[in-house]
PDB file of C-alpha atoms in Angstrom:
ATOM      1  CA  UNK A  23     131.039  39.325 -44.615  1.00 50.00           C
ATOM      2  CA  UNK A  24     134.514  39.418 -43.098  1.00 59.00           C
ATOM      3  CA  UNK A  25     135.307  42.442 -40.895  1.00 56.00           C
ATOM      4  CA  UNK A  26     137.453  45.121 -42.512  1.00 72.00           C
ATOM      5  CA  UNK A  27     138.610  46.274 -39.058  1.00 79.00           C
ATOM      6  CA  UNK A  28     138.467  44.506 -35.713  1.00 84.00           C
ATOM      7  CA  UNK A  29     139.740  46.023 -32.457  1.00 87.00           C
ATOM      8  CA  UNK A  30     139.746  44.391 -29.011  1.00 89.00           C
ATOM      9  CA  UNK A  31     140.926  46.283 -25.926  1.00 89.00           C
ATOM     10  CA  UNK A  32     140.909  44.785 -22.462  1.00 91.00           C
ATOM     11  CA  UNK A  33     141.002  48.114 -20.668  1.00 92.00           C
ATOM     12  CA  UNK A  34     141.513  51.859 -21.219  1.00 91.00           C
ATOM     13  CA  UNK A  35     142.228  54.260 -18.356  1.00 93.00           C
ATOM     14  CA  UNK A  36     142.312  58.029 -18.009  1.00 90.00           C
ATOM     15  CA  UNK A  37     143.316  59.935 -14.884  1.00 92.00           C
ATOM     16  CA  UNK A  38     143.956  63.559 -14.030  1.00 90.00           C
ATOM     17  CA  UNK A  39     142.081  64.805 -17.085  1.00 90.00           C
ATOM     18  CA  UNK A  40     140.533  68.231 -17.552  1.00 89.00           C
ATOM     19  CA  UNK A  41     138.035  69.777 -19.945  1.00 84.00           C
ATOM     20  CA  UNK A  42     137.086  73.369 -20.677  1.00 80.00           C
ATOM     21  CA  UNK A  43     134.110  74.494 -22.760  1.00 73.00           C
ATOM     22  CA  UNK A  44     134.044  77.894 -24.432  1.00 70.00           C
ATOM     23  CA  UNK A  45     130.868  79.226 -26.027  1.00 61.00           C
ATOM     24  CA  UNK A  46     130.896  80.576 -29.547  1.00 57.00           C
ATOM     25  CA  UNK A  47     130.953  84.412 -29.742  1.00 59.00           C
ATOM     26  CA  UNK A  48     127.492  84.595 -31.288  1.00 56.00           C
ATOM     27  CA  UNK A  49     125.935  82.827 -28.275  1.00 55.00           C
ATOM     28  CA  UNK A  50     127.593  85.062 -25.660  1.00 60.00           C
ATOM     29  CA  UNK A  51     126.877  82.639 -22.812  1.00 61.00           C
ATOM     30  CA  UNK A  52     128.814  83.673 -19.678  1.00 58.00           C
ATOM     31  CA  UNK A  53     127.922  80.449 -17.859  1.00 58.00           C
ATOM     32  CA  UNK A  54     129.395  78.296 -20.621  1.00 57.00           C
ATOM     33  CA  UNK A  55     132.586  80.346 -20.700  1.00 60.00           C
ATOM     34  CA  UNK A  56     133.163  79.638 -17.009  1.00 68.00           C
ATOM     35  CA  UNK A  57     132.398  75.915 -17.128  1.00 76.00           C
ATOM     36  CA  UNK A  58     135.220  73.402 -16.845  1.00 85.00           C
ATOM     37  CA  UNK A  59     135.873  69.895 -15.590  1.00 89.00           C
ATOM     38  CA  UNK A  60     138.857  68.841 -13.497  1.00 91.00           C
ATOM     39  CA  UNK A  61     140.113  65.626 -11.878  1.00 92.00           C
ATOM     40  CA  UNK A  62     138.545  63.627 -14.691  1.00 93.00           C
ATOM     41  CA  UNK A  63     139.127  59.895 -14.290  1.00 95.00           C
ATOM     42  CA  UNK A  64     137.595  57.004 -16.200  1.00 94.00           C
ATOM     43  CA  UNK A  65     138.118  53.350 -16.935  1.00 96.00           C
ATOM     44  CA  UNK A  66     136.596  51.501 -19.909  1.00 94.00           C
ATOM     45  CA  UNK A  67     136.704  47.698 -19.995  1.00 93.00           C
ATOM     46  CA  UNK A  68     136.085  45.033 -22.617  1.00 89.00           C
ATOM     47  CA  UNK A  69     136.087  47.234 -25.719  1.00 90.00           C
ATOM     48  CA  UNK A  70     135.189  45.395 -28.922  1.00 90.00           C
ATOM     49  CA  UNK A  71     134.877  47.182 -32.258  1.00 87.00           C
ATOM     50  CA  UNK A  72     134.299  45.494 -35.590  1.00 86.00           C
ATOM     51  CA  UNK A  73     133.665  47.310 -38.859  1.00 78.00           C
ATOM     52  CA  UNK A  74     132.649  45.083 -41.788  1.00 71.00           C
ATOM     53  CA  UNK A  75     132.474  46.291 -45.373  1.00 61.00           C
ATOM     54  CA  UNK A  76     128.737  46.817 -44.822  1.00 58.00           C
ATOM     55  CA  UNK A  77     128.701  49.749 -42.350  1.00 55.00           C
ATOM     56  CA  UNK A  78     125.136  48.888 -41.285  1.00 55.00           C
ATOM     57  CA  UNK A  79     126.554  45.824 -39.502  1.00 66.00           C
ATOM     58  CA  UNK A  80     129.065  47.784 -37.411  1.00 75.00           C
ATOM     59  CA  UNK A  81     129.403  46.418 -33.886  1.00 86.00           C
ATOM     60  CA  UNK A  82     130.704  48.219 -30.783  1.00 89.00           C
ATOM     61  CA  UNK A  83     130.650  46.951 -27.209  1.00 93.00           C
ATOM     62  CA  UNK A  84     132.159  48.534 -24.106  1.00 94.00           C
ATOM     63  CA  UNK A  85     131.701  48.775 -20.347  1.00 95.00           C
ATOM     64  CA  UNK A  86     132.338  52.045 -18.550  1.00 94.00           C
ATOM     65  CA  UNK A  87     133.387  50.758 -15.128  1.00 94.00           C
ATOM     66  CA  UNK A  88     134.536  54.035 -13.549  1.00 93.00           C
ATOM     67  CA  UNK A  89     133.854  57.713 -14.214  1.00 94.00           C
ATOM     68  CA  UNK A  90     134.454  60.613 -11.835  1.00 95.00           C
ATOM     69  CA  UNK A  91     135.141  64.343 -12.073  1.00 93.00           C
ATOM     70  CA  UNK A  92     134.665  67.740 -10.441  1.00 92.00           C
ATOM     71  CA  UNK A  93     133.171  70.691 -12.280  1.00 87.00           C
ATOM     72  CA  UNK A  94     133.439  74.425 -11.767  1.00 84.00           C
ATOM     73  CA  UNK A  95     129.946  75.017 -10.323  1.00 80.00           C
ATOM     74  CA  UNK A  96     130.512  72.594  -7.482  1.00 83.00           C
ATOM     75  CA  UNK A  97     128.989  69.409  -8.849  1.00 86.00           C
ATOM     76  CA  UNK A  98     131.131  66.329  -8.504  1.00 90.00           C
ATOM     77  CA  UNK A  99     130.489  62.919 -10.048  1.00 94.00           C
ATOM     78  CA  UNK A 100     131.839  60.353  -7.615  1.00 94.00           C
ATOM     79  CA  UNK A 101     131.158  57.225  -9.635  1.00 95.00           C
ATOM     80  CA  UNK A 102     129.641  56.313 -12.973  1.00 95.00           C
ATOM     81  CA  UNK A 103     129.011  52.976 -14.674  1.00 96.00           C
ATOM     82  CA  UNK A 104     127.452  52.160 -18.038  1.00 95.00           C
ATOM     83  CA  UNK A 105     127.326  49.296 -20.521  1.00 96.00           C
ATOM     84  CA  UNK A 106     127.070  50.119 -24.225  1.00 94.00           C
ATOM     85  CA  UNK A 107     126.144  47.899 -27.164  1.00 93.00           C
ATOM     86  CA  UNK A 108     125.877  49.163 -30.726  1.00 89.00           C
ATOM     87  CA  UNK A 109     124.823  46.476 -33.186  1.00 85.00           C
ATOM     88  CA  UNK A 110     122.642  46.151 -36.287  1.00 78.00           C
ATOM     89  CA  UNK A 111     121.937  49.882 -36.295  1.00 78.00           C
ATOM     90  CA  UNK A 112     120.703  49.939 -32.690  1.00 87.00           C
ATOM     91  CA  UNK A 113     122.345  51.499 -29.628  1.00 90.00           C
ATOM     92  CA  UNK A 114     121.639  50.125 -26.166  1.00 94.00           C
ATOM     93  CA  UNK A 115     122.777  51.774 -22.943  1.00 94.00           C
ATOM     94  CA  UNK A 116     122.094  49.706 -19.841  1.00 93.00           C
ATOM     95  CA  UNK A 117     123.326  49.134 -16.273  1.00 94.00           C
ATOM     96  CA  UNK A 118     123.552  52.938 -16.089  1.00 96.00           C
ATOM     97  CA  UNK A 119     124.348  54.447 -12.714  1.00 96.00           C
ATOM     98  CA  UNK A 120     125.795  57.890 -11.921  1.00 96.00           C
ATOM     99  CA  UNK A 121     126.362  58.957  -8.327  1.00 96.00           C
ATOM    100  CA  UNK A 122     127.297  62.284  -6.716  1.00 94.00           C
ATOM    101  CA  UNK A 123     127.660  62.958  -2.999  1.00 91.00           C
ATOM    102  CA  UNK A 124     123.906  63.666  -2.831  1.00 92.00           C
ATOM    103  CA  UNK A 125     122.216  62.299  -5.982  1.00 95.00           C
ATOM    104  CA  UNK A 126     121.822  59.142  -8.049  1.00 97.00           C
ATOM    105  CA  UNK A 127     120.704  58.478 -11.626  1.00 96.00           C
ATOM    106  CA  UNK A 128     119.959  54.942 -12.829  1.00 97.00           C
ATOM    107  CA  UNK A 129     118.289  53.569 -15.922  1.00 96.00           C
ATOM    108  CA  UNK A 130     118.623  52.357 -19.473  1.00 96.00           C
ATOM    109  CA  UNK A 131     118.079  53.650 -22.999  1.00 94.00           C
ATOM    110  CA  UNK A 132     117.701  52.152 -26.449  1.00 93.00           C
ATOM    111  CA  UNK A 133     117.914  53.977 -29.787  1.00 90.00           C
ATOM    112  CA  UNK A 134     116.866  52.110 -32.932  1.00 86.00           C
ATOM    113  CA  UNK A 135     117.948  52.307 -36.553  1.00 78.00           C
ATOM    114  CA  UNK A 136     116.516  55.439 -38.170  1.00 70.00           C
ATOM    115  CA  UNK A 137     117.345  54.675 -41.800  1.00 69.00           C
ATOM    116  CA  UNK A 138     117.345  57.896 -43.826  1.00 72.00           C
ATOM    117  CA  UNK A 139     115.151  59.928 -41.441  1.00 74.00           C
ATOM    118  CA  UNK A 140     116.724  60.786 -38.095  1.00 73.00           C
ATOM    119  CA  UNK A 141     113.401  62.142 -36.795  1.00 75.00           C
ATOM    120  CA  UNK A 142     111.879  58.664 -37.039  1.00 79.00           C
ATOM    121  CA  UNK A 143     114.618  57.225 -34.806  1.00 83.00           C
ATOM    122  CA  UNK A 144     112.928  54.835 -32.321  1.00 89.00           C
ATOM    123  CA  UNK A 145     113.702  55.716 -28.719  1.00 90.00           C
ATOM    124  CA  UNK A 146     112.909  54.099 -25.377  1.00 94.00           C
ATOM    125  CA  UNK A 147     114.241  55.144 -21.994  1.00 95.00           C
ATOM    126  CA  UNK A 148     113.677  54.181 -18.373  1.00 95.00           C
ATOM    127  CA  UNK A 149     115.138  56.638 -15.852  1.00 96.00           C
ATOM    128  CA  UNK A 150     115.096  56.895 -12.075  1.00 97.00           C
ATOM    129  CA  UNK A 151     116.575  60.067 -10.604  1.00 97.00           C
ATOM    130  CA  UNK A 152     117.144  61.042  -6.985  1.00 97.00           C
ATOM    131  CA  UNK A 153     118.349  64.636  -6.572  1.00 95.00           C
ATOM    132  CA  UNK A 154     119.729  65.465  -3.143  1.00 93.00           C
ATOM    133  CA  UNK A 155     118.982  68.765  -1.463  1.00 89.00           C
ATOM    134  CA  UNK A 156     122.516  70.143  -1.868  1.00 89.00           C
ATOM    135  CA  UNK A 157     122.609  69.334  -5.598  1.00 90.00           C
ATOM    136  CA  UNK A 158     119.148  70.850  -6.073  1.00 88.00           C
ATOM    137  CA  UNK A 159     120.248  74.046  -4.331  1.00 85.00           C
ATOM    138  CA  UNK A 160     123.417  74.190  -6.407  1.00 85.00           C
ATOM    139  CA  UNK A 161     121.447  73.898  -9.659  1.00 83.00           C
ATOM    140  CA  UNK A 162     118.682  76.291  -8.609  1.00 78.00           C
ATOM    141  CA  UNK A 163     121.154  78.923  -7.430  1.00 75.00           C
ATOM    142  CA  UNK A 164     122.400  79.298 -11.022  1.00 72.00           C
ATOM    143  CA  UNK A 165     119.115  81.024 -11.899  1.00 67.00           C
ATOM    144  CA  UNK A 166     120.088  83.995  -9.665  1.00 62.00           C
ATOM    145  CA  UNK A 167     116.378  84.869  -9.297  1.00 66.00           C
ATOM    146  CA  UNK A 168     115.225  82.718  -6.400  1.00 67.00           C
ATOM    147  CA  UNK A 169     114.649  84.473  -3.063  1.00 66.00           C
ATOM    148  CA  UNK A 170     116.270  83.141   0.081  1.00 68.00           C
ATOM    149  CA  UNK A 171     112.875  82.168   1.478  1.00 68.00           C
ATOM    150  CA  UNK A 172     112.532  79.589  -1.340  1.00 71.00           C
ATOM    151  CA  UNK A 173     115.469  77.663   0.070  1.00 75.00           C
ATOM    152  CA  UNK A 174     114.139  78.129   3.596  1.00 77.00           C
ATOM    153  CA  UNK A 175     110.925  76.279   2.771  1.00 75.00           C
ATOM    154  CA  UNK A 176     112.579  73.620   0.570  1.00 80.00           C
ATOM    155  CA  UNK A 177     112.188  70.262   2.393  1.00 81.00           C
ATOM    156  CA  UNK A 178     115.279  68.488   3.677  1.00 85.00           C
ATOM    157  CA  UNK A 179     114.601  65.488   1.451  1.00 87.00           C
ATOM    158  CA  UNK A 180     115.701  64.333  -2.026  1.00 92.00           C
ATOM    159  CA  UNK A 181     113.587  65.067  -5.098  1.00 92.00           C
ATOM    160  CA  UNK A 182     112.527  61.760  -6.683  1.00 96.00           C
ATOM    161  CA  UNK A 183     111.765  61.467 -10.398  1.00 96.00           C
ATOM    162  CA  UNK A 184     110.990  58.366 -12.465  1.00 96.00           C
ATOM    163  CA  UNK A 185     109.789  58.194 -16.054  1.00 92.00           C
ATOM    164  CA  UNK A 186     109.491  55.956 -19.102  1.00 95.00           C
ATOM    165  CA  UNK A 187     109.855  57.381 -22.611  1.00 92.00           C
ATOM    166  CA  UNK A 188     108.989  55.685 -25.883  1.00 93.00           C
ATOM    167  CA  UNK A 189     108.419  56.751 -29.460  1.00 91.00           C
ATOM    168  CA  UNK A 190     110.842  58.591 -31.716  1.00 87.00           C
ATOM    169  CA  UNK A 191     112.601  61.937 -31.939  1.00 77.00           C
ATOM    170  CA  UNK A 192     109.531  63.518 -33.581  1.00 80.00           C
ATOM    171  CA  UNK A 193     106.794  61.976 -31.418  1.00 87.00           C
ATOM    172  CA  UNK A 194     107.415  60.976 -27.821  1.00 89.00           C
ATOM    173  CA  UNK A 195     105.174  59.239 -25.299  1.00 92.00           C
ATOM    174  CA  UNK A 196     105.746  59.802 -21.588  1.00 91.00           C
ATOM    175  CA  UNK A 197     104.465  56.881 -19.533  1.00 89.00           C
ATOM    176  CA  UNK A 198     104.277  56.070 -15.822  1.00 88.00           C
ATOM    177  CA  UNK A 199     106.057  59.213 -14.664  1.00 94.00           C
ATOM    178  CA  UNK A 200     106.253  60.215 -11.042  1.00 95.00           C
ATOM    179  CA  UNK A 201     107.842  63.160  -9.249  1.00 93.00           C
ATOM    180  CA  UNK A 202     107.823  63.577  -5.495  1.00 93.00           C
ATOM    181  CA  UNK A 203     109.433  65.607  -2.759  1.00 89.00           C
ATOM    182  CA  UNK A 204     108.711  64.321   0.733  1.00 86.00           C
ATOM    183  CA  UNK A 205     106.616  66.730   2.803  1.00 80.00           C
ATOM    184  CA  UNK A 206     105.945  68.866  -0.297  1.00 83.00           C
ATOM    185  CA  UNK A 207     104.244  67.034  -3.184  1.00 87.00           C
ATOM    186  CA  UNK A 208     103.729  63.688  -4.907  1.00 91.00           C
ATOM    187  CA  UNK A 209     102.528  63.654  -8.534  1.00 91.00           C
ATOM    188  CA  UNK A 210     101.990  60.957 -11.140  1.00 94.00           C
ATOM    189  CA  UNK A 211     102.132  62.132 -14.743  1.00 93.00           C
ATOM    190  CA  UNK A 212     101.971  61.005 -18.352  1.00 94.00           C
ATOM    191  CA  UNK A 213     101.738  62.723 -21.712  1.00 93.00           C
ATOM    192  CA  UNK A 214     102.958  63.020 -25.240  1.00 93.00           C
ATOM    193  CA  UNK A 215     104.740  65.446 -27.523  1.00 90.00           C
ATOM    194  CA  UNK A 216     103.761  65.432 -31.198  1.00 87.00           C
ATOM    195  CA  UNK A 217     105.582  66.863 -34.240  1.00 83.00           C
ATOM    196  CA  UNK A 218     108.402  68.116 -32.016  1.00 80.00           C
ATOM    197  CA  UNK A 219     110.543  69.165 -34.971  1.00 76.00           C
ATOM    198  CA  UNK A 220     107.818  71.290 -36.604  1.00 79.00           C
ATOM    199  CA  UNK A 221     107.238  74.574 -34.717  1.00 79.00           C
ATOM    200  CA  UNK A 222     104.005  75.220 -36.630  1.00 84.00           C
ATOM    201  CA  UNK A 223     102.265  71.951 -35.774  1.00 85.00           C
ATOM    202  CA  UNK A 224     104.039  70.757 -32.639  1.00 86.00           C
ATOM    203  CA  UNK A 225     101.946  70.201 -29.531  1.00 89.00           C
ATOM    204  CA  UNK A 226     102.344  68.640 -26.115  1.00 90.00           C
ATOM    205  CA  UNK A 227      99.931  67.213 -23.562  1.00 91.00           C
ATOM    206  CA  UNK A 228     100.737  66.577 -19.888  1.00 90.00           C
ATOM    207  CA  UNK A 229      98.370  64.764 -17.529  1.00 91.00           C
ATOM    208  CA  UNK A 230      99.094  65.311 -13.849  1.00 87.00           C
ATOM    209  CA  UNK A 231      97.469  63.874 -10.713  1.00 91.00           C
ATOM    210  CA  UNK A 232      98.636  63.950  -7.121  1.00 87.00           C
ATOM    211  CA  UNK A 233      98.715  65.927  -3.921  1.00 80.00           C
ATOM    212  CA  UNK A 234     100.560  68.838  -2.317  1.00 77.00           C
ATOM    213  CA  UNK A 235     101.535  68.950   1.365  1.00 75.00           C
ATOM    214  CA  UNK A 236     103.824  71.935   1.893  1.00 66.00           C
ATOM    215  CA  UNK A 237     101.739  74.832   0.609  1.00 63.00           C
ATOM    216  CA  UNK A 238     104.340  77.424   1.725  1.00 66.00           C
ATOM    217  CA  UNK A 239     106.956  75.794  -0.480  1.00 65.00           C
ATOM    218  CA  UNK A 240     104.549  75.444  -3.420  1.00 65.00           C
ATOM    219  CA  UNK A 241     103.470  79.099  -3.166  1.00 68.00           C
ATOM    220  CA  UNK A 242     107.099  80.227  -2.966  1.00 63.00           C
ATOM    221  CA  UNK A 243     107.927  78.106  -6.026  1.00 63.00           C
ATOM    222  CA  UNK A 244     105.095  79.645  -8.042  1.00 62.00           C
ATOM    223  CA  UNK A 245     106.058  83.176  -6.982  1.00 62.00           C
ATOM    224  CA  UNK A 246     109.679  82.520  -7.966  1.00 55.00           C
ATOM    225  CA  UNK A 247     108.666  81.306 -11.412  1.00 52.00           C
ATOM    226  CA  UNK A 248     106.491  84.385 -11.877  1.00 53.00           C
ATOM    227  CA  UNK A 249     109.435  86.673 -11.102  1.00 56.00           C
ATOM    228  CA  UNK A 250     111.622  85.225 -13.896  1.00 50.00           C
TER     229      UNK A 250
END
């Protein structure tokens, strides 16, 4: 089948961009109303788009070589890279890396063809996340309910999280997960979530093994959760 539309772009660049998000009145979310992005810059290389008469054979390829921005709550993405391939009804995201001044996210994701049922969409993901202390504090401070002593006992180390997901939108398996915070805890975990889209029959199971070192921090964490 000959393509109906074929587009090839060597490079696309954006600099000095901004973005503002406003919540809908019925949601009345004050945090969303204050959120905005500034100094948005990105560069996309090697864009290929072909659209044949049979839409199921659509093909899209692109490489995000640069992405950076600042946002209103103090987070700043310093660099972002990502390769994208959409072909034969499948979407692959690989060579993913997003970096702030304190944190790093790397990994890959693949979404399969779901036919006529989006909830049966096959999904696999492999993520490795390192959250620096300053980024963790910035995110946790948005809750407004954590006492100052929580931050006092928080270790001066990054939070490490790795996990593998597989299954589909309705039923997910969590494999080989691990979360650790040096001098505080180190846990391995796995589990599954079944019938996610059905509130009457949905269920989730989480298996957790590991150890805790900093009992003051753990106790403070539990007390903070109980106060919310």
